[in-house]
Amino acid sequence: MDQPPKAQRTAWIVAGAVILGCLGALALPVGGFLLWMYGGPDVDEPRAAADQFVGRLESNDDAAAYESQCSDVKARTSAAAFTAAVERIGRPVSHTMGRAAFLDEPGKSAAVTVELTGRTGQTTTLDLYLESEVGWQVCDEQFG
């Protein structure tokens, strides 16, 4: 068999090098994203904090729920005003955890969706905002 002309062989080598270069350039951001998704902060921690917060509301432990809020919210409202807000929203008797997601790249703030079921069976969906100050704390304006 005849060998291809030298110019054609060179073109294939150049095209292969360009393709490999493009794949290599795409591998960096994709690899970085996958590393952040699977090796970065864990969304289970803010979800667990929101679950504990709502569990305290269900068990009428408003003092502990109030203390699990971030310092900004506690500075704006009293424990009595917090309890009034809980009653206004409707004290839950059970809840279902929904989706959770980080709101910033370093994973220091998150949103967790919670569906509350009240005494009458009525459901209310809340999107709780949490921040990681000293552990995860609820910083939602609905309670203060």
Tab-separated table of C-alpha atoms in Angstrom, residues 29-99:
chain	number	residue	atom	x	y	z
A	29	PRO	CA	-13.544	23.092	34.488
A	30	VAL	CA	-15.600	19.909	34.301
A	31	GLY	CA	-13.209	18.111	36.632
A	32	GLY	CA	-13.186	21.063	39.019
A	33	PHE	CA	-16.970	21.171	39.092
A	34	LEU	CA	-17.217	17.430	39.772
A	35	LEU	CA	-14.619	17.711	42.530
A	36	TRP	CA	-16.597	20.564	44.147
A	37	MET	CA	-19.914	18.667	43.811
A	38	TYR	CA	-18.668	15.413	45.291
A	39	GLY	CA	-15.762	16.513	47.451
A	40	GLY	CA	-17.022	19.927	48.524
A	41	PRO	CA	-19.368	20.877	51.346
A	42	ASP	CA	-22.155	18.452	52.169
A	43	VAL	CA	-25.750	19.707	51.846
A	44	ASP	CA	-26.810	17.132	54.469
A	45	GLU	CA	-25.584	19.383	57.299
A	46	PRO	CA	-27.909	22.346	56.587
A	47	ARG	CA	-30.728	19.874	55.889
A	48	ALA	CA	-30.177	18.276	59.309
A	49	ALA	CA	-30.120	21.706	61.000
A	50	ALA	CA	-33.431	22.658	59.352
A	51	ASP	CA	-34.929	19.290	60.339
A	52	GLN	CA	-33.845	19.798	63.956
A	53	PHE	CA	-35.210	23.365	63.978
A	54	VAL	CA	-38.653	22.266	62.754
A	55	GLY	CA	-38.617	19.279	65.122
A	56	ARG	CA	-38.161	21.678	68.020
A	57	LEU	CA	-41.164	23.701	66.830
A	58	GLU	CA	-43.249	20.520	66.701
A	59	SER	CA	-42.311	19.605	70.263
A	60	ASN	CA	-43.096	23.156	71.518
A	61	ASP	CA	-39.439	23.721	72.394
A	62	ASP	CA	-39.470	27.301	71.141
A	63	ALA	CA	-36.570	28.310	73.391
A	64	ALA	CA	-34.231	25.798	71.727
A	65	ALA	CA	-35.564	26.650	68.258
A	66	TYR	CA	-35.040	30.364	68.963
A	67	GLU	CA	-31.449	29.691	70.074
A	68	SER	CA	-30.737	27.728	66.879
A	69	GLN	CA	-31.215	30.894	64.823
A	70	CYS	CA	-28.330	33.054	63.682
A	71	SER	CA	-27.254	36.017	65.772
A	72	ASP	CA	-28.700	38.611	63.349
A	73	VAL	CA	-32.223	37.220	63.717
A	74	LYS	CA	-31.952	36.932	67.509
A	75	ALA	CA	-30.755	40.546	67.662
A	76	ARG	CA	-33.857	41.691	65.734
A	77	THR	CA	-36.489	39.741	67.663
A	78	SER	CA	-37.275	38.434	71.119
A	79	ALA	CA	-38.147	34.865	72.067
A	80	ALA	CA	-41.771	35.958	72.621
A	81	ALA	CA	-41.964	37.520	69.147
A	82	PHE	CA	-40.454	34.332	67.725
A	83	THR	CA	-43.176	32.203	69.368
A	84	ALA	CA	-45.826	34.590	68.031
A	85	ALA	CA	-44.387	34.192	64.523
A	86	VAL	CA	-44.489	30.405	64.851
A	87	GLU	CA	-48.163	30.547	65.871
A	88	ARG	CA	-48.923	32.991	63.036
A	89	ILE	CA	-47.352	30.625	60.484
A	90	GLY	CA	-49.045	27.666	62.170
A	91	ARG	CA	-47.374	25.396	64.673
A	92	PRO	CA	-46.420	22.195	62.887
A	93	VAL	CA	-47.241	18.712	64.163
A	94	SER	CA	-45.205	17.003	61.451
A	95	HIS	CA	-43.024	17.922	58.528
A	96	THR	CA	-41.460	16.611	55.359
A	97	MET	CA	-38.033	17.681	54.215
A	98	GLY	CA	-37.768	18.826	50.613
A	99	ARG	CA	-34.866	19.891	48.481
